[in-house]
């Protein structure tokens, strides 16, 4: 079935949005870690900056998954508003480098708005195109366009960092990203017949759909957790090798070339599995390479193979979104991003004392994703499909039990905490009354 003229125009505009947005994202996100690292922030402080973002992003995604109606009723208005607001918030970061609390809050706020924007874009694609193949094609072209633009953005910020000294170089790069980012907002707004609201069918999601989505979520979460931990540790590791900042920024250049090629290289579940295994092995090699310039080449191959994880999750959620709900499917995907960031920042803060350890742990975390791919997703499993599904059901049951216990424990902890605060407040109040009475009587 051929696409309508509106759908063809929408495809072009969504790819343009991804292209311009890719330039904006590559600078605002890609420059952030090197910027704070070379501004004197320790690995522990960097983890503290990212920790609130990962936690709040995960909670927000869960809330929007549970209460998706809050986004569907004013879909068009909220999509446009958040898309523009996100660009404004991220532009503020280079001006806040001297204050860890402000930069942490602004980074968290920018990511929360980005999470909502990502959910809107995903829901729009799922609802606009009825064919799964159209959804996958648009997503692949958006990934490729974003990767090409990210390459240009990486080249731009590397050149600016080479020519200008900080903080001038940071401000120039972020301002350019802000302007180009507004162009992506314009392309987004011009999508024809943009739905004012999305009507979801009121139906209970089948267990097998939830289990399948859960397996994809875990794979994406562990891969992103490992990738974020690599991002936190790689720049300090290069700094410890004596590499200048433009070498750290050059990782983004070759990484984006690899990401562009990876968008077209992997096709089908078996190729996704090969890509994930290769990515994990390459990640394990990083801390053992002492020649700084060789890391620029490794970045190419890690980014190329990492696309397999994105495409695997994308294909699974494209297949189940009709039965899960478009907002819920998008929220599930976005939750993987922020849960991965949360895990990476917690591991970095608690366990990582040096960049070498961080890189080793990142490979171990990615290996967990490989285990799930090999044992719990029928299309990629090395065991019979039925056994893989049973294993995925087992993982889901264990995760659900753990989540339920955690939520209940959190409720009990908060209840106890507030009771203790109340008792302490009453005790303090009685003490003040007693002291006043003593002073009055004594006086």
XYZ file of C-alpha atoms in Angstrom:
443
model
C 0.000 0.000 0.000
C 1.550 3.309 -1.136
C 1.876 6.256 1.227
C -0.332 9.340 0.894
C 1.185 12.737 -0.080
C 0.777 13.929 3.528
C 2.642 10.876 4.803
C 5.487 11.441 2.322
C 5.789 15.089 3.393
C 5.670 14.026 7.040
C 8.485 11.529 6.427
C 10.667 14.246 4.895
C 9.941 16.750 7.674
C 10.556 14.172 10.405
C 13.917 13.304 8.826
C 14.737 17.036 8.581
C 13.763 17.414 12.251
C 16.100 14.539 13.133
C 18.917 16.027 11.019
C 18.760 19.510 12.554
C 18.019 18.032 15.967
C 20.999 15.707 15.616
C 23.333 18.698 15.209
C 21.791 20.361 18.269
C 21.894 17.184 20.386
C 25.461 16.245 19.416
C 26.744 19.556 20.791
C 24.514 20.057 23.839
C 24.963 16.450 25.025
C 28.297 15.555 23.436
C 30.120 18.599 24.776
C 28.605 18.440 28.265
C 30.797 15.717 29.832
C 34.103 17.014 28.349
C 33.030 20.558 29.347
C 32.493 19.726 33.022
C 35.444 17.304 33.113
C 37.896 19.908 31.780
C 36.278 22.522 34.067
C 37.661 20.629 37.061
C 34.747 18.412 38.079
C 35.808 15.021 39.484
C 34.287 11.717 38.328
C 32.304 11.606 41.588
C 30.909 15.119 41.051
C 30.056 14.260 37.447
C 28.128 11.210 38.669
C 26.307 13.393 41.223
C 25.260 15.755 38.427
C 23.860 12.881 36.364
C 22.242 10.926 39.230
C 19.167 13.210 39.721
C 18.629 13.205 35.961
C 18.588 9.423 35.690
C 16.296 9.046 38.725
C 13.815 11.764 37.748
C 13.788 10.676 34.089
C 12.987 7.090 35.052
C 10.206 8.213 37.423
C 8.745 10.601 34.838
C 8.697 7.892 32.158
C 6.963 5.520 34.591
C 4.356 8.170 35.462
C 3.676 8.933 31.804
C 3.434 5.200 31.091
C 0.857 4.768 33.858
C -1.051 7.983 33.077
C -0.596 8.298 29.315
C -3.957 10.082 28.938
C -2.355 13.256 30.314
C -0.339 13.552 27.099
C -2.896 12.334 24.568
C -5.569 14.969 25.265
C -3.433 18.039 24.371
C -0.931 16.195 22.216
C -0.228 18.874 19.584
C 0.049 21.829 21.998
C 2.295 19.987 24.458
C 4.470 18.522 21.689
C 5.206 21.947 20.157
C 5.692 23.705 23.519
C 8.120 21.167 24.978
C 10.074 20.900 21.713
C 10.948 24.615 21.787
C 11.382 24.871 25.569
C 13.933 22.063 25.536
C 16.242 24.078 23.266
C 16.090 27.119 25.555
C 16.935 25.152 28.702
C 19.953 23.360 27.196
C 21.384 26.680 25.957
C 21.821 27.818 29.595
C 24.358 25.131 30.608
C 27.708 26.810 29.711
C 26.718 29.861 31.773
C 26.256 27.769 34.947
C 29.595 25.919 35.133
C 30.616 27.610 38.379
C 27.670 26.244 40.374
C 27.286 22.459 40.702
C 23.743 22.713 42.115
C 22.475 24.967 39.320
C 24.119 23.011 36.521
C 22.830 19.734 37.981
C 19.265 21.094 38.219
C 19.343 22.606 34.723
C 20.797 19.419 33.242
C 18.047 17.426 34.970
C 15.331 19.826 33.760
C 16.643 19.733 30.189
C 16.654 15.933 30.222
C 13.143 15.711 31.682
C 11.794 17.920 28.912
C 13.828 15.892 26.393
C 12.191 12.723 27.730
C 8.732 14.138 27.101
C 9.753 15.333 23.620
C 11.104 11.872 22.770
C 7.823 10.291 23.882
C 5.864 12.748 21.721
C 8.007 12.065 18.646
C 7.761 8.305 19.128
C 3.986 8.471 19.646
C 3.622 10.672 16.554
C 5.529 8.195 14.374
C 3.590 5.214 15.762
C 0.233 6.935 15.212
C 0.994 8.643 11.880
C 2.142 5.532 10.007
C -0.011 2.407 10.088
C 2.586 0.095 8.504
C 5.287 -1.405 10.764
C 7.695 -1.208 7.826
C 6.985 2.528 7.439
C 7.656 3.033 11.151
C 10.963 1.148 10.906
C 11.985 2.931 7.675
C 11.247 6.388 9.080
C 13.077 5.503 12.302
C 16.122 4.201 10.387
C 16.284 7.295 8.167
C 15.877 9.527 11.217
C 18.717 7.659 12.950
C 20.939 8.007 9.884
C 20.107 11.699 9.409
C 20.694 12.349 13.095
C 24.026 10.533 12.961
C 25.195 12.531 9.914
C 24.183 15.793 11.599
C 25.854 14.639 14.815
C 29.041 14.148 12.823
C 28.798 17.732 11.550
C 28.059 18.955 15.055
C 31.020 17.031 16.448
C 33.324 18.465 13.781
C 32.007 21.944 14.527
C 32.510 21.776 18.293
C 35.934 20.114 17.863
C 37.009 22.937 15.543
C 35.625 25.616 17.881
C 37.373 23.998 20.877
C 40.634 23.929 18.894
C 40.392 27.602 17.843
C 38.906 29.206 20.977
C 39.678 28.761 24.658
C 37.052 27.890 27.283
C 34.544 29.195 28.239
C 34.212 31.152 24.974
C 34.358 27.935 22.940
C 31.532 26.398 25.007
C 29.264 29.434 24.564
C 29.864 29.599 20.784
C 29.088 25.892 20.368
C 25.952 25.988 22.525
C 24.640 29.119 20.789
C 25.058 27.502 17.359
C 23.284 24.391 18.650
C 20.437 26.530 19.995
C 19.849 28.263 16.648
C 19.963 25.023 14.630
C 17.762 23.369 17.267
C 15.060 25.971 16.679
C 15.166 24.985 12.999
C 14.342 21.405 13.986
C 11.379 22.713 15.999
C 10.126 24.518 12.895
C 10.313 21.309 10.839
C 8.433 19.487 13.607
C 5.670 22.102 13.698
C 5.220 21.953 9.895
C 4.318 18.230 9.832
C 0.949 18.153 7.972
C -2.199 16.989 9.770
C -0.379 16.885 13.082
C -2.898 15.213 15.427
C -4.337 17.552 18.066
C -4.883 14.538 20.287
C -4.260 10.805 20.157
C -7.082 8.411 20.911
C -5.817 5.170 22.424
C -7.971 2.056 22.479
C -8.968 1.187 26.040
C -7.741 -2.374 26.277
C -5.714 -4.483 28.644
C -2.222 -5.185 27.357
C -1.668 -8.955 26.876
C 0.962 -10.501 29.155
C 3.057 -11.753 26.228
C 3.260 -8.192 24.875
C 4.403 -6.845 28.243
C 6.975 -9.645 28.591
C 8.332 -8.965 25.103
C 8.514 -5.248 25.748
C 10.154 -5.902 29.114
C 12.930 -7.976 27.509
C 13.631 -5.229 24.975
C 13.556 -2.660 27.771
C 16.162 -4.587 29.795
C 18.477 -5.014 26.803
C 18.263 -1.310 25.975
C 18.679 -0.313 29.637
C 21.810 -2.403 30.227
C 23.377 -1.355 26.913
C 22.676 2.308 27.645
C 23.899 1.948 31.227
C 27.169 0.542 29.909
C 27.353 3.218 27.234
C 26.699 6.042 29.724
C 29.354 4.651 32.043
C 31.753 4.594 29.084
C 30.802 8.226 28.413
C 31.527 9.165 32.024
C 34.845 7.317 32.167
C 36.321 7.684 28.678
C 37.106 11.408 28.784
C 38.792 11.254 32.243
C 40.696 8.173 31.038
C 42.000 10.088 28.007
C 42.804 13.026 30.260
C 44.861 10.661 32.456
C 46.772 9.607 29.327
C 47.630 13.267 28.666
C 45.319 13.656 25.653
C 44.146 17.208 24.776
C 40.401 17.975 24.834
C 40.062 17.861 21.040
C 40.972 14.143 21.148
C 38.083 13.557 23.549
C 35.768 15.516 21.245
C 37.074 13.627 18.209
C 35.522 10.485 19.708
C 32.145 12.001 18.830
C 33.264 12.615 15.240
C 34.235 9.020 14.475
C 31.435 7.757 16.702
C 28.847 9.549 14.614
C 30.334 8.177 11.390
C 30.023 4.710 12.886
C 26.455 5.397 14.026
C 25.477 6.529 10.524
C 26.800 3.366 8.907
C 25.375 1.197 11.673
C 21.864 2.468 10.918
C 22.012 0.684 7.549
C 24.368 -2.187 8.383
C 22.159 -4.161 10.754
C 19.024 -5.805 9.378
C 17.174 -8.564 11.198
C 17.351 -10.046 14.676
C 20.422 -12.242 14.147
C 22.479 -9.271 12.975
C 21.328 -7.330 16.036
C 22.651 -10.126 18.229
C 26.042 -10.097 16.476
C 26.242 -6.310 16.880
C 25.543 -6.432 20.616
C 28.170 -9.128 21.229
C 30.763 -7.197 19.185
C 29.979 -3.950 21.021
C 30.468 -5.581 24.407
C 33.829 -7.071 23.402
C 35.046 -3.740 21.991
C 34.011 -1.924 25.181
C 36.128 -4.355 27.197
C 39.194 -3.424 25.111
C 39.036 0.340 25.726
C 40.850 0.541 29.117
C 43.759 -1.565 27.824
C 44.640 0.830 24.973
C 47.220 3.379 26.140
C 47.736 5.209 22.820
C 45.230 8.151 22.868
C 44.767 8.445 19.099
C 43.760 4.778 18.816
C 40.676 5.558 20.898
C 39.355 7.696 18.070
C 39.192 4.570 15.896
C 37.674 2.414 18.653
C 34.890 4.986 19.015
C 33.943 4.373 15.374
C 33.435 0.656 15.901
C 31.673 0.923 19.277
C 29.154 3.404 17.855
C 28.660 1.325 14.703
C 27.872 -1.833 16.683
C 25.808 -0.023 19.333
C 23.182 0.788 16.697
C 22.208 -2.899 16.878
C 20.780 -2.306 20.389
C 18.753 0.715 19.254
C 17.387 -1.104 16.201
C 16.504 -4.208 18.223
C 14.443 -2.199 20.731
C 12.949 -0.071 17.948
C 11.748 -3.107 15.990
C 10.243 -4.864 19.009
C 8.319 -1.779 20.135
C 7.161 -1.103 16.564
C 5.680 -4.606 16.563
C 3.895 -4.282 19.921
C 2.875 -0.591 20.022
C -0.624 -1.211 18.627
C -1.457 -3.566 21.503
C 0.547 -1.724 24.169
C -0.467 1.845 23.252
C 1.623 4.397 21.374
C 2.366 6.685 24.318
C 3.132 3.670 26.528
C 5.455 2.114 23.927
C 7.296 5.426 23.540
C 7.486 5.884 27.322
C 8.899 2.364 27.664
C 11.675 3.211 25.191
C 12.486 6.542 26.850
C 12.462 4.899 30.295
C 15.259 2.625 29.064
C 17.398 5.688 28.317
C 16.982 7.247 31.738
C 17.122 4.009 33.729
C 20.398 3.317 31.931
C 21.660 6.764 32.924
C 20.519 6.182 36.510
C 22.337 2.845 36.750
C 25.507 4.306 35.215
C 25.597 7.318 37.543
C 24.908 5.170 40.645
C 27.615 2.671 39.699
C 30.049 5.512 38.965
C 29.344 7.250 42.276
C 29.426 4.141 44.480
C 31.963 1.817 42.854
C 34.138 3.774 40.419
C 37.241 5.354 41.919
C 39.148 5.716 38.660
C 38.314 5.734 34.911
C 39.889 2.288 34.329
C 37.440 0.651 36.756
C 34.538 2.524 35.152
C 35.383 1.168 31.711
C 35.697 -2.408 32.997
C 32.331 -2.182 34.780
C 30.701 -0.761 31.643
C 31.669 -3.896 29.702
C 30.297 -6.109 32.498
C 26.955 -4.254 32.457
C 26.697 -4.629 28.677
C 27.387 -8.344 29.069
C 24.117 -8.591 31.042
C 22.290 -7.307 27.951
C 24.042 -9.927 25.821
C 22.846 -12.692 28.185
C 19.226 -11.517 27.769
C 19.596 -11.349 23.983
C 21.028 -14.865 23.838
C 18.555 -16.444 26.260
C 15.342 -14.394 26.546
C 14.406 -13.045 23.092
C 13.159 -15.888 20.854
C 14.382 -14.335 17.578
C 17.975 -13.912 18.812
C 18.232 -16.741 21.347
C 20.715 -19.596 21.041
C 18.137 -21.851 22.736
C 14.738 -22.956 21.337
C 12.201 -20.141 21.022
C 9.744 -21.605 23.521
C 12.413 -21.950 26.198
C 13.557 -18.388 25.477
C 10.001 -17.116 26.024
C 9.743 -19.067 29.304
C 13.063 -17.581 30.420
C 11.835 -14.072 29.554
C 8.661 -14.749 31.594
C 10.855 -15.783 34.519
C 12.966 -12.606 34.275
C 9.797 -10.516 34.072
C 8.289 -12.218 37.145
C 11.472 -11.685 39.167
C 11.671 -8.040 38.046
C 7.998 -7.445 38.837
C 8.375 -8.954 42.317
C 11.466 -6.845 42.972
C 9.755 -3.694 41.702
C 6.655 -4.311 43.831
C 8.806 -4.904 46.918
C 10.844 -1.755 46.211
C 7.737 0.406 45.789
C 6.178 -0.991 48.984
C 9.448 -0.602 50.893
C 9.760 2.972 49.634
C 6.225 3.749 50.833
C 6.972 2.275 54.260
C 10.277 4.138 54.437
C 8.632 7.465 53.558
C 5.826 6.816 56.063
C 8.359 6.052 58.818
C 10.468 9.044 57.802
C 7.563 11.500 58.007
C 6.398 9.972 61.321
C 9.898 10.446 62.727
C 10.042 14.036 61.471
C 6.637 14.726 63.033
C 7.707 13.261 66.381
C 10.949 15.246 66.311
C 9.007 18.433 65.509
C 6.593 17.814 68.409
C 9.490 17.062 70.757
C 11.218 20.265 69.670
C 8.010 22.243 70.150
C 7.525 20.791 73.667
C 11.137 21.617 74.484
C 10.641 25.233 73.352
C 7.413 25.522 75.404
C 9.215 24.034 78.420
C 12.124 26.480 78.046
C 9.751 29.435 77.694
C 7.785 28.325 80.748
C 11.019 27.896 82.720
C 12.208 31.376 81.726
C 8.854 32.948 82.614
C 8.605 31.151 85.956
C 12.292 31.678 86.631
C 11.990 35.352 85.716
